[in-house]
Coordinates of C-alpha atoms and ligand atoms in Angstrom, one line a residue:
X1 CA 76.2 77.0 128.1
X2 CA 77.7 80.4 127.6
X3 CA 76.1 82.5 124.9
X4 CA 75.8 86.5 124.6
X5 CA 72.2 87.7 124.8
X6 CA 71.5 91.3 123.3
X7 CA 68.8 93.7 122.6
X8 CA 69.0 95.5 120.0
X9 CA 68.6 98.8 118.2
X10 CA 70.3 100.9 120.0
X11 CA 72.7 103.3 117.5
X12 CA 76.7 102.5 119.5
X13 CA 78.3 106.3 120.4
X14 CA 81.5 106.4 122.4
X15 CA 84.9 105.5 122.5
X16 CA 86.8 102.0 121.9
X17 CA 90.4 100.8 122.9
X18 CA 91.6 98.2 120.6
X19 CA 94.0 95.7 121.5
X20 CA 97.3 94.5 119.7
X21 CA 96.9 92.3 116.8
X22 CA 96.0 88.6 117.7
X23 CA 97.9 87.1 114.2
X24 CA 100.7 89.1 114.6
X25 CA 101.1 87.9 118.3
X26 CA 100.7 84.8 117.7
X27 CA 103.8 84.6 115.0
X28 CA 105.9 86.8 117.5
X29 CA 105.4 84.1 120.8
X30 CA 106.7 81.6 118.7
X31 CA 109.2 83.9 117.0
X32 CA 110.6 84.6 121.0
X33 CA 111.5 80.4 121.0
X34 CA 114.6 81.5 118.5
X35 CA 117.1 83.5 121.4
X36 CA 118.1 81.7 124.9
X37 CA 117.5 85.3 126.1
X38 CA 114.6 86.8 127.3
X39 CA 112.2 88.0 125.3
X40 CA 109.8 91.0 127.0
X41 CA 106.6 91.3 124.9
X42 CA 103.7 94.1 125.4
X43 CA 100.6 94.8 124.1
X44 CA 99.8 91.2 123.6
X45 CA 95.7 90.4 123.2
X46 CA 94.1 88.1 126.1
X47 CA 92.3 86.2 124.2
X48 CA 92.3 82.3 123.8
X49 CA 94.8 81.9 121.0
X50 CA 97.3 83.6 122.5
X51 CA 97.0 81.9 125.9
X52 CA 96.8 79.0 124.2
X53 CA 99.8 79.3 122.4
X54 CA 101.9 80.3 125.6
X55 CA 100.6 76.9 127.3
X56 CA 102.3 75.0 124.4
X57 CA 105.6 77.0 124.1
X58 CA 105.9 76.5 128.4
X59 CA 105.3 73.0 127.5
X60 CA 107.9 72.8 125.3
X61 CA 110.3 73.7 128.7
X62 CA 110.1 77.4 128.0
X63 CA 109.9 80.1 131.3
X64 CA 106.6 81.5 130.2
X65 CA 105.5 84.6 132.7
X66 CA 102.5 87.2 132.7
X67 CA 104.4 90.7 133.8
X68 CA 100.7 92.2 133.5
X69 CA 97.6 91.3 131.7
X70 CA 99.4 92.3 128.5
X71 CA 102.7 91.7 128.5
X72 CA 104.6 88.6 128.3
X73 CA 108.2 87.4 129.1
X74 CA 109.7 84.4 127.3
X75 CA 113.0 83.0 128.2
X76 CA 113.1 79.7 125.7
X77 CA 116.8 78.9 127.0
X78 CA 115.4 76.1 129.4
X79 CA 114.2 74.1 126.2
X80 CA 115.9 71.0 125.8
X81 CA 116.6 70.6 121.5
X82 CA 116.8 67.0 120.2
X83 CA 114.0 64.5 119.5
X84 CA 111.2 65.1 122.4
X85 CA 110.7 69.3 120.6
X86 CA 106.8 68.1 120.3
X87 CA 104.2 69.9 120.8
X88 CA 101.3 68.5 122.0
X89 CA 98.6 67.5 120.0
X90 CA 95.6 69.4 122.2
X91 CA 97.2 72.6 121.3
X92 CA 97.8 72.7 117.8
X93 CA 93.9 70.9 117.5
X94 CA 92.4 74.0 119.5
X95 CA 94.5 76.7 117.5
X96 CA 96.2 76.1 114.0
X97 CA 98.8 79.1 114.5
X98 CA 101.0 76.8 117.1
X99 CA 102.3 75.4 113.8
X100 CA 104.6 78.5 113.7
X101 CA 106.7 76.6 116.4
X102 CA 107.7 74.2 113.8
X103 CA 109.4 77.0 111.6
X104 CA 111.2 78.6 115.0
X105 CA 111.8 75.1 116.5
X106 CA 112.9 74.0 113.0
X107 CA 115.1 77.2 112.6
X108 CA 116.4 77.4 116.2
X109 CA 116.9 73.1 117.1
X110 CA 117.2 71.8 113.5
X111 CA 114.2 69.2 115.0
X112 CA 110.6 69.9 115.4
X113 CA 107.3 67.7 115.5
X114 CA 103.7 69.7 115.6
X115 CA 100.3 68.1 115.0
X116 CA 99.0 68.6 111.7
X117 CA 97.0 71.4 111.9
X118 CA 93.3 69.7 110.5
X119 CA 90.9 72.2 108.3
X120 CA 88.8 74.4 110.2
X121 CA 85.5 76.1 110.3
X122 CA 86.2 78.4 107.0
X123 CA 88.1 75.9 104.9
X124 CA 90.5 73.2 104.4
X125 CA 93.8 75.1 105.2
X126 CA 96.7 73.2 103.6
X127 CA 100.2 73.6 104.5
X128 CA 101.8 72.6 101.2
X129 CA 103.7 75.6 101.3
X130 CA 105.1 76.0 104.8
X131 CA 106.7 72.5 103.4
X132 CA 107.3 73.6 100.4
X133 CA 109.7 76.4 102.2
X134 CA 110.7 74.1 105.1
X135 CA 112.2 71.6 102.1
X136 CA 114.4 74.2 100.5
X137 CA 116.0 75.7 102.9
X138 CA 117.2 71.7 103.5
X139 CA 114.8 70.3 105.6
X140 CA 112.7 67.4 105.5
X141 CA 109.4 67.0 106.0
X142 CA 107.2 63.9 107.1
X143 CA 104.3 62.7 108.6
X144 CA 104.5 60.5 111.7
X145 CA 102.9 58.9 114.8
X146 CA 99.4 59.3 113.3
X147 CA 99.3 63.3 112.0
X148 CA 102.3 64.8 113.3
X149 CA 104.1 66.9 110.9
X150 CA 108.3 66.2 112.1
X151 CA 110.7 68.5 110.1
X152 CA 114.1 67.9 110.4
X153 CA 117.9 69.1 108.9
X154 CA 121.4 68.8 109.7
X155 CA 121.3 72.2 108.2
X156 CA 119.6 74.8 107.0
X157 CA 120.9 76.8 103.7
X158 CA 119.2 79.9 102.5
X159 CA 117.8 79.6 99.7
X160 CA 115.1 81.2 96.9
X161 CA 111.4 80.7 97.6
X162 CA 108.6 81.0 95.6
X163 CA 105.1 81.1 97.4
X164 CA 102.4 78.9 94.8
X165 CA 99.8 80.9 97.0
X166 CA 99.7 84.3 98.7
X167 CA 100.0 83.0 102.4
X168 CA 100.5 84.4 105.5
X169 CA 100.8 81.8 107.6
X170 CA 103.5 80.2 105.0
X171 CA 105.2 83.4 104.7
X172 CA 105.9 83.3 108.3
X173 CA 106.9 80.2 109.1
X174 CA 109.5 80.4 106.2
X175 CA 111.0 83.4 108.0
X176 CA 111.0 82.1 111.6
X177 CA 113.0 78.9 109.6
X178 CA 114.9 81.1 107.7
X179 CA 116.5 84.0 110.2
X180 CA 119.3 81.5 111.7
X181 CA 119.8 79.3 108.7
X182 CA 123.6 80.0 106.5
X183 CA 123.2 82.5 104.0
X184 CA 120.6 84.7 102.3
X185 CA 117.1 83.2 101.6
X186 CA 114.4 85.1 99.2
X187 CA 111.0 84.9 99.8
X188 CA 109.3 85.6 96.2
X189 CA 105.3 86.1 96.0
X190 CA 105.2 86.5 100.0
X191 CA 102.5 87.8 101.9
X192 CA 102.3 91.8 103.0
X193 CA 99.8 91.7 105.6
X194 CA 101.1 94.0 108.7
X195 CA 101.5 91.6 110.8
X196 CA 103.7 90.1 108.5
X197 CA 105.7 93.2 109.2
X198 CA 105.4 92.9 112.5
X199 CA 106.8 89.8 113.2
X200 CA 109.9 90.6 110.6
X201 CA 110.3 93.8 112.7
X202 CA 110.4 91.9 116.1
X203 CA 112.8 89.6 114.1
X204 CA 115.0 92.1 113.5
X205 CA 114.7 93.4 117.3
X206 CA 116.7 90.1 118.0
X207 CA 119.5 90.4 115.8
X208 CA 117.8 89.1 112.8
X209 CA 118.4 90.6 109.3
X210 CA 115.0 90.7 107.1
X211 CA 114.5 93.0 104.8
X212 CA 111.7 93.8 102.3
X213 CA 108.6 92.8 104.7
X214 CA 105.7 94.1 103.4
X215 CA 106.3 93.7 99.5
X216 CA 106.4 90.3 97.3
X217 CA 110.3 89.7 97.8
X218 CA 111.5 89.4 101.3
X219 CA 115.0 88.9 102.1
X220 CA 116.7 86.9 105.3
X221 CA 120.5 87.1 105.6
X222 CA 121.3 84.2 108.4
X223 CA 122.5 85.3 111.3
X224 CA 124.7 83.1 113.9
X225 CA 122.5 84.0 116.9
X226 CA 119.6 86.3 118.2
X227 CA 119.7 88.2 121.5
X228 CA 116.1 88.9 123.6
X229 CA 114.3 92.2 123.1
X230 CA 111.4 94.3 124.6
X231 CA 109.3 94.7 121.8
X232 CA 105.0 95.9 121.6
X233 CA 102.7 94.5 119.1
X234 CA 100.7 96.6 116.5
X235 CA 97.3 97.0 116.8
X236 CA 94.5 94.9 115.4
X237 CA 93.3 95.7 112.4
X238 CA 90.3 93.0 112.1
X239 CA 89.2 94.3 115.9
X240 CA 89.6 97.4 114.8
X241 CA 87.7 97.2 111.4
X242 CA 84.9 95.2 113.2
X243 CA 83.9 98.1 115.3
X244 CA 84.0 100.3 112.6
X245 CA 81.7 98.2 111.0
X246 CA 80.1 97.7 114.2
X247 CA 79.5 101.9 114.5
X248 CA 78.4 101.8 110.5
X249 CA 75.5 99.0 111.0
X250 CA 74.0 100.7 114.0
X251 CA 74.0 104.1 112.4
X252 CA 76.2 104.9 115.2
X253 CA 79.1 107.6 116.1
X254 CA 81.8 105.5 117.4
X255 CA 86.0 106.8 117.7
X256 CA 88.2 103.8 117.4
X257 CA 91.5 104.7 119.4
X258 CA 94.8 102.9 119.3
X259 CA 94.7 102.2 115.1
X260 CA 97.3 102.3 112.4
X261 CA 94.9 104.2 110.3
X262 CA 96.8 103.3 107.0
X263 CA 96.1 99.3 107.8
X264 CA 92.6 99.9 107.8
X265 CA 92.3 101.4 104.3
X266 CA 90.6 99.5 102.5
X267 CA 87.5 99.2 105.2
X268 CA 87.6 102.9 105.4
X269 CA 86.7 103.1 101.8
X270 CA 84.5 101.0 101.7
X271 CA 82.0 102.2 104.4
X272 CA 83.3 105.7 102.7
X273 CA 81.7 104.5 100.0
X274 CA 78.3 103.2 101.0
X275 CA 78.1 106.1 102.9
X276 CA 79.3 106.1 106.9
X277 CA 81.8 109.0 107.1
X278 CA 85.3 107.7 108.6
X279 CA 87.5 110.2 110.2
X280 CA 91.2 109.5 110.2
X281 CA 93.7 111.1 113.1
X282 CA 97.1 110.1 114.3
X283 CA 96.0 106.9 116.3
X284 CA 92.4 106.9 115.5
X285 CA 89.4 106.7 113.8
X286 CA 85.8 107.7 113.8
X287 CA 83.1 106.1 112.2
X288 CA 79.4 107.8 112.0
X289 CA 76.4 106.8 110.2
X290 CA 73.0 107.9 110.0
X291 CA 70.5 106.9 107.5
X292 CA 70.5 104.1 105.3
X293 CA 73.7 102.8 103.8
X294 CA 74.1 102.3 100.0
X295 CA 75.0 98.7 98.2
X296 CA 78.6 97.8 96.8
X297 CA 81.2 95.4 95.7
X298 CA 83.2 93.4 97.5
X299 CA 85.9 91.0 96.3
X300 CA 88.5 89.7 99.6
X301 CA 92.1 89.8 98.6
X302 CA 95.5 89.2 100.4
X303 CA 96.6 92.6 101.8
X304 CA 96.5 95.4 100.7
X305 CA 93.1 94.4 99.4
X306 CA 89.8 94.1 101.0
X307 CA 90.7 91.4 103.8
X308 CA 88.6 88.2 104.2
X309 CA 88.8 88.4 107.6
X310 CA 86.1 91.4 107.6
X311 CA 83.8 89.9 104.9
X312 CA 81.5 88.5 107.4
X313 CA 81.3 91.7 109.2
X314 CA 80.6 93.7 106.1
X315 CA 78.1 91.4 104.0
X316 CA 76.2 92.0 108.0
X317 CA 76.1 95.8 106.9
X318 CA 75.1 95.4 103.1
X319 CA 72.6 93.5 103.9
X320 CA 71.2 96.5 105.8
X321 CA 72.2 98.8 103.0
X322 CA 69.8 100.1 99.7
X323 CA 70.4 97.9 96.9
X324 CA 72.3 94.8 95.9
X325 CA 75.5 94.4 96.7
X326 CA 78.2 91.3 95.7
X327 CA 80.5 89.7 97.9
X328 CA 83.3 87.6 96.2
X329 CA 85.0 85.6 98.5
X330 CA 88.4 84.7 97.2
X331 CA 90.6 83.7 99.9
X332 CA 88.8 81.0 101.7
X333 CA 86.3 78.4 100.8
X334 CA 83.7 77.9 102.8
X335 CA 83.5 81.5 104.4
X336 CA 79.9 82.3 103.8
X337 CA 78.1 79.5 106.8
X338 CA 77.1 82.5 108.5
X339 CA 74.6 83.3 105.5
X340 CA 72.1 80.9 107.1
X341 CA 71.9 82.1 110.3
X342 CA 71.3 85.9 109.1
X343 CA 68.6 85.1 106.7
X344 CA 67.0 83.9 110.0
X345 CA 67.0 87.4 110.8
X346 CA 65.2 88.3 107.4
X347 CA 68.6 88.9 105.4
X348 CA 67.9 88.4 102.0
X349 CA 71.4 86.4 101.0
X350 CA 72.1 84.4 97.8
X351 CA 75.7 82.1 98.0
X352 CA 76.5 81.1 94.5
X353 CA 79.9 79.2 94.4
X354 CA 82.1 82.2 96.5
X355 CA 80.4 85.3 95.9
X356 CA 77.1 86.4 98.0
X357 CA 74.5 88.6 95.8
X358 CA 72.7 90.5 99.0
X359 CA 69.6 92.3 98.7
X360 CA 69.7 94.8 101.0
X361 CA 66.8 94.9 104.0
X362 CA 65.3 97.4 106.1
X363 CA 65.9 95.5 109.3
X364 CA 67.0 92.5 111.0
X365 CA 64.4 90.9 113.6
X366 CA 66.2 89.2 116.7
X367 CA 66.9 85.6 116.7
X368 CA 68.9 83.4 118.4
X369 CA 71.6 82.3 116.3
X370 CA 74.9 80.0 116.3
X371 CA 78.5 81.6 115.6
X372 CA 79.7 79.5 112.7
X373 CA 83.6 80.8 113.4
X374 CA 85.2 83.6 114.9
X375 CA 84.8 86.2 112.3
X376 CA 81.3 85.2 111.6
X377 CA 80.9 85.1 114.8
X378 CA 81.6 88.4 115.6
X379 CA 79.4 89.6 112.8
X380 CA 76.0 88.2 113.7
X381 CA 76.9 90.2 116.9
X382 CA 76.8 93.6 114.7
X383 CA 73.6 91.6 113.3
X384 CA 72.0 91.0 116.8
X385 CA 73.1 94.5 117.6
X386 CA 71.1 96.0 114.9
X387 CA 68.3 94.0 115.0
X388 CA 64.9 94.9 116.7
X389 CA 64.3 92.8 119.4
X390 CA 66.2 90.3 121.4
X391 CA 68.9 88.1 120.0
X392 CA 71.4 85.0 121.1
X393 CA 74.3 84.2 119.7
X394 CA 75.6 80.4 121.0
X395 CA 79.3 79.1 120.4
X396 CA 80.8 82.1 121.6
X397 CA 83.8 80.3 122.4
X398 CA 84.8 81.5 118.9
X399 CA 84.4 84.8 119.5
X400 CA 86.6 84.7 122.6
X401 CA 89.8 83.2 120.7
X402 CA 90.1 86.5 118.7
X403 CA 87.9 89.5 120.8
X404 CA 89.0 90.3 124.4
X405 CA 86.2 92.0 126.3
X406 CA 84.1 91.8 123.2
X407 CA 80.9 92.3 125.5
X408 CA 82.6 94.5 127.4
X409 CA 83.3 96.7 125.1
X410 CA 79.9 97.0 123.2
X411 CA 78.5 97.6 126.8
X412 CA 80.7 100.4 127.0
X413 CA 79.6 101.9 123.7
X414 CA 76.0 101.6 125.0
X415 CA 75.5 98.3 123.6
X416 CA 72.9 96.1 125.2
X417 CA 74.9 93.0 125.7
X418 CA 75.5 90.4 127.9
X419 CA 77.1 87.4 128.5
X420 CA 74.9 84.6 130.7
X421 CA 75.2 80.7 130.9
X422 CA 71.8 79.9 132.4
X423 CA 67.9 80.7 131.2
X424 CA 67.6 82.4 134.8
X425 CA 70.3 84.5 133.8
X426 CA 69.0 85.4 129.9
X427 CA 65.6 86.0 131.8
X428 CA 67.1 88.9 134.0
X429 CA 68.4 90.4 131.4
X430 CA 65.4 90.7 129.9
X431 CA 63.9 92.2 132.7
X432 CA 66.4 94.5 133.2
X433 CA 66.5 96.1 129.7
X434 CA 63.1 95.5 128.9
Ligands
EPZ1 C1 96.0 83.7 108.4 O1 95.7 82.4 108.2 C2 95.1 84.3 109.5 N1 95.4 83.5 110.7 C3 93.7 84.2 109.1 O2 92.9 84.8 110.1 C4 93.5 85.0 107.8 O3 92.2 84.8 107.4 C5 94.5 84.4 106.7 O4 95.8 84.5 107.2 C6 94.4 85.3 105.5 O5 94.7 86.6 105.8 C7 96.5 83.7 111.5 O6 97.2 84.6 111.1 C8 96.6 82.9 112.7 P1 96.9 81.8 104.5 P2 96.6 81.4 107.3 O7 98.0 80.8 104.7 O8 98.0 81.9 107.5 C9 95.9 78.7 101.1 C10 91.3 85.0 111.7 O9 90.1 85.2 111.6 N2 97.1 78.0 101.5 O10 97.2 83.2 104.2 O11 96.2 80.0 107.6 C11 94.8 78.7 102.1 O12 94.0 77.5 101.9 C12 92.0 84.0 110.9 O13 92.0 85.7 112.5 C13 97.6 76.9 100.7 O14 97.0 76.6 99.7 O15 96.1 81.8 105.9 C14 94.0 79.9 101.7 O16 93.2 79.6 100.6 C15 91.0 83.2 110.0 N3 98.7 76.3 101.2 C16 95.1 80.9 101.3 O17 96.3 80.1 101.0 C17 99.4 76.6 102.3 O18 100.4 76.0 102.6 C18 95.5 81.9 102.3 O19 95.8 81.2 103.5 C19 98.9 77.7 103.1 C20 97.8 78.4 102.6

């Protein structure tokens, strides 16, 4: 089975390119379903999420086509609307963002059926509110055939929407349902995350009139029709910020290129604050530490406050730091399963409800370990990565549906990583780094 293997203690120094943003791709593919024109898309992650995602939208009838490893054209004019617009079951149950194709198929066909996306590794994950948004704008909403969510109108009126909860995912799929329906639709309470952004500016690259992404209130005039466009993704800010964290917990010297610095504000402080020193430039960053980091609070908020989606990566680096530090977890709830597998490490973690008291540790000692979801993942990589001695991490398969070239990339930071799929393999390694 495929697991990464890594040694250890060695402080990362170089230079890392990140790639575009994974959840703002993944609301753009489905986005490209709402023209019969092509849709030219670049800077696009390769990572499992967004392949999957493309294999569901082609099966939907859709020309799907790789121009290069990174750039993807969708011509959604060869889907057929009316009652077969289903996606399959096996994609939505591998990733939970195919449900956007039920706000663009709603929006674009007036007709759409999508699995029911079940909970996941780091919570329950309701969609009351995509409904919720689905319903006023005229919709309605059942579930059929055994957990498939159908969603159907004769017609879709704008209307006003008020979000119970902060959600991304809700905030988009109320767009993608909302660009093509008659008249103006407000979005109150939405979601500002950048990628929320991004997909309301690729909207708007078709023809589409949104205004306001990025605040609480977003507005969507209806538009008859959107045209294709050529359009490149922003960068990720969770790959991003994991490096950074990634440079902080090996007392490292690392410069993160290809970054909207402003997106990544609220990491930067932080380490700022438990001492790493973050440089900001035009389209970079760089991230040094040396010498023990210092304790803090953390409390994970919708954008733009600390996200949740680098909590696991940073309660890895507090628990490395001097002191206690608190990690409130308010997003998610079940996002600490990691805990366990650090405090085989030596991490000295407490969970209580959804904060994490962590008493900070000189060092981790290698183990081999089990990624409990993709962020978490991720961070008992940093772990591994500042640990003394060897370390596995199984699962990986998590890590890949968020991370492309994850290993890679460490490696080229001078990272002692690899990834192997037999105990022959593992031993070589071992030989080879000694
Ligand atoms: C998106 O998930 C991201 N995934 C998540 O990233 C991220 O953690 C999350 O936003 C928060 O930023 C994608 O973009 C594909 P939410 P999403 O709807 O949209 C509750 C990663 O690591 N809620 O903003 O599913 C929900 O339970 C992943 O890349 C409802 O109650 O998150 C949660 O408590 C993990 N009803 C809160 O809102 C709803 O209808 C925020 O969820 C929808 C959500």
């Amino acid at each position: 089975m495929e697991r990464y293997v890594i040694k250890g203690g060695v402080a990362l120094e170089g230079e890392v390119t990140i790639a575009g943003a994974k959840n703002a791709a993944l609301g753009i593919l489905a986005a490209a379903v709402l023209t019969d024109e092509e849709c030219i898309i670049e800077n696009v992650p390769s990572v499992e999420d967004t392949r999957v995602l493309l294999r569901a939208i082609e099966g939907l009838g859709a020309k799907v086509k790789y121009i290069d490893a990174h750039t993807v054209s969708i011509c959604a004019g060869t889907i057929r609307g009316g009652e077969d617009l289903c996606v399959d079951d096996m994609y939505i149950r591998k990733i939970r963002a195919s449900y956007y194709l039920l706000g663009a198929l709603l929006g674009k066909y007036h007709y759409a059926e999508v699995a029911l996306p079940g909970g996941c590794e780091i919570g329950l994950r309701p969609i009351d509110q995509h409904i919720k948004g689905f319903e006023a704008l005229g919709a309605s909403v059942d579930i059929v055939n055994g957990g498939m969510v159908r969603a159907q109108a004769e017609q879709l009126i704008g209307r006003h929407v008020y979000m119970d909860v902060v959600t991304v995912g809700a905030t988009i799929n109320i767009m993608l349902a909302a660009v093509l329906a008659e008249g103006k639709t407000t979005i109150e309470n939405a979601a500002k995350e950048p990628h929320i952004v991004d997909v309301a500016n690729f909207l708007n690259s078709m023809g589409a009139n949104i205004k306001g992404a990025g605040t609480d209130v977003i507005r969507i005039r209806g538009v008859q029709k959107l045209k294709g466009t050529e359009y490149s993704i922003i960068p990720d800010q969770i790959e991003a910020g994991t490096f950074m964290t990634m440079a902080a917990a090996t007392g490292g010297n690392v410069l993160i290129k290809n970054v909207i610095p402003k997106h990544l504000e609220a990491i930067s402080s932080k380490l700022n604050e438990i001492g790493a020193h973050v440089l900001e430039y035009d389209d970079s960053v760089r991230v040094m530490a040396d010498g023990r980091l210092k304790s803090t609070q953390i409390k994970t908020l919708p954008y733009p406050g600390f996200p949740t989606d680098m909590q696991p990566q940073m309660a890895v680096t507090l628990a490395l730091s001097q002191g206690t530090s608190i990690i409130t977890e308010s997003i998610f709830e079940n996002r600490f399963k990691y805990v366990n597998e650090l405090s085989r490490m030596g991490a000295r973690i407490k969970v209580e409800g959804n904060s994490a008291v962590i008493n900070g540790i000189e060092s981790y000692t290698g183990a081999n370990l089990v990624a409990p979801d993709l962020r978490a993942g991720a961070a008992l990589v940093i772990a591994a990565l500042a640990a003394e001695g060897f370390s596995t991490v199984e699962d990986i398969k998590y890590i890949l549906r968020g991370y492309e070239d994850f290993d890679g990339k460490i490696r080229a930071l001078g990272g002692k990583i690899e990834l192997v799929d037999s105990d022959k393999e593992l031993q070589k390694f071992k030989l080879r780094v000694g």
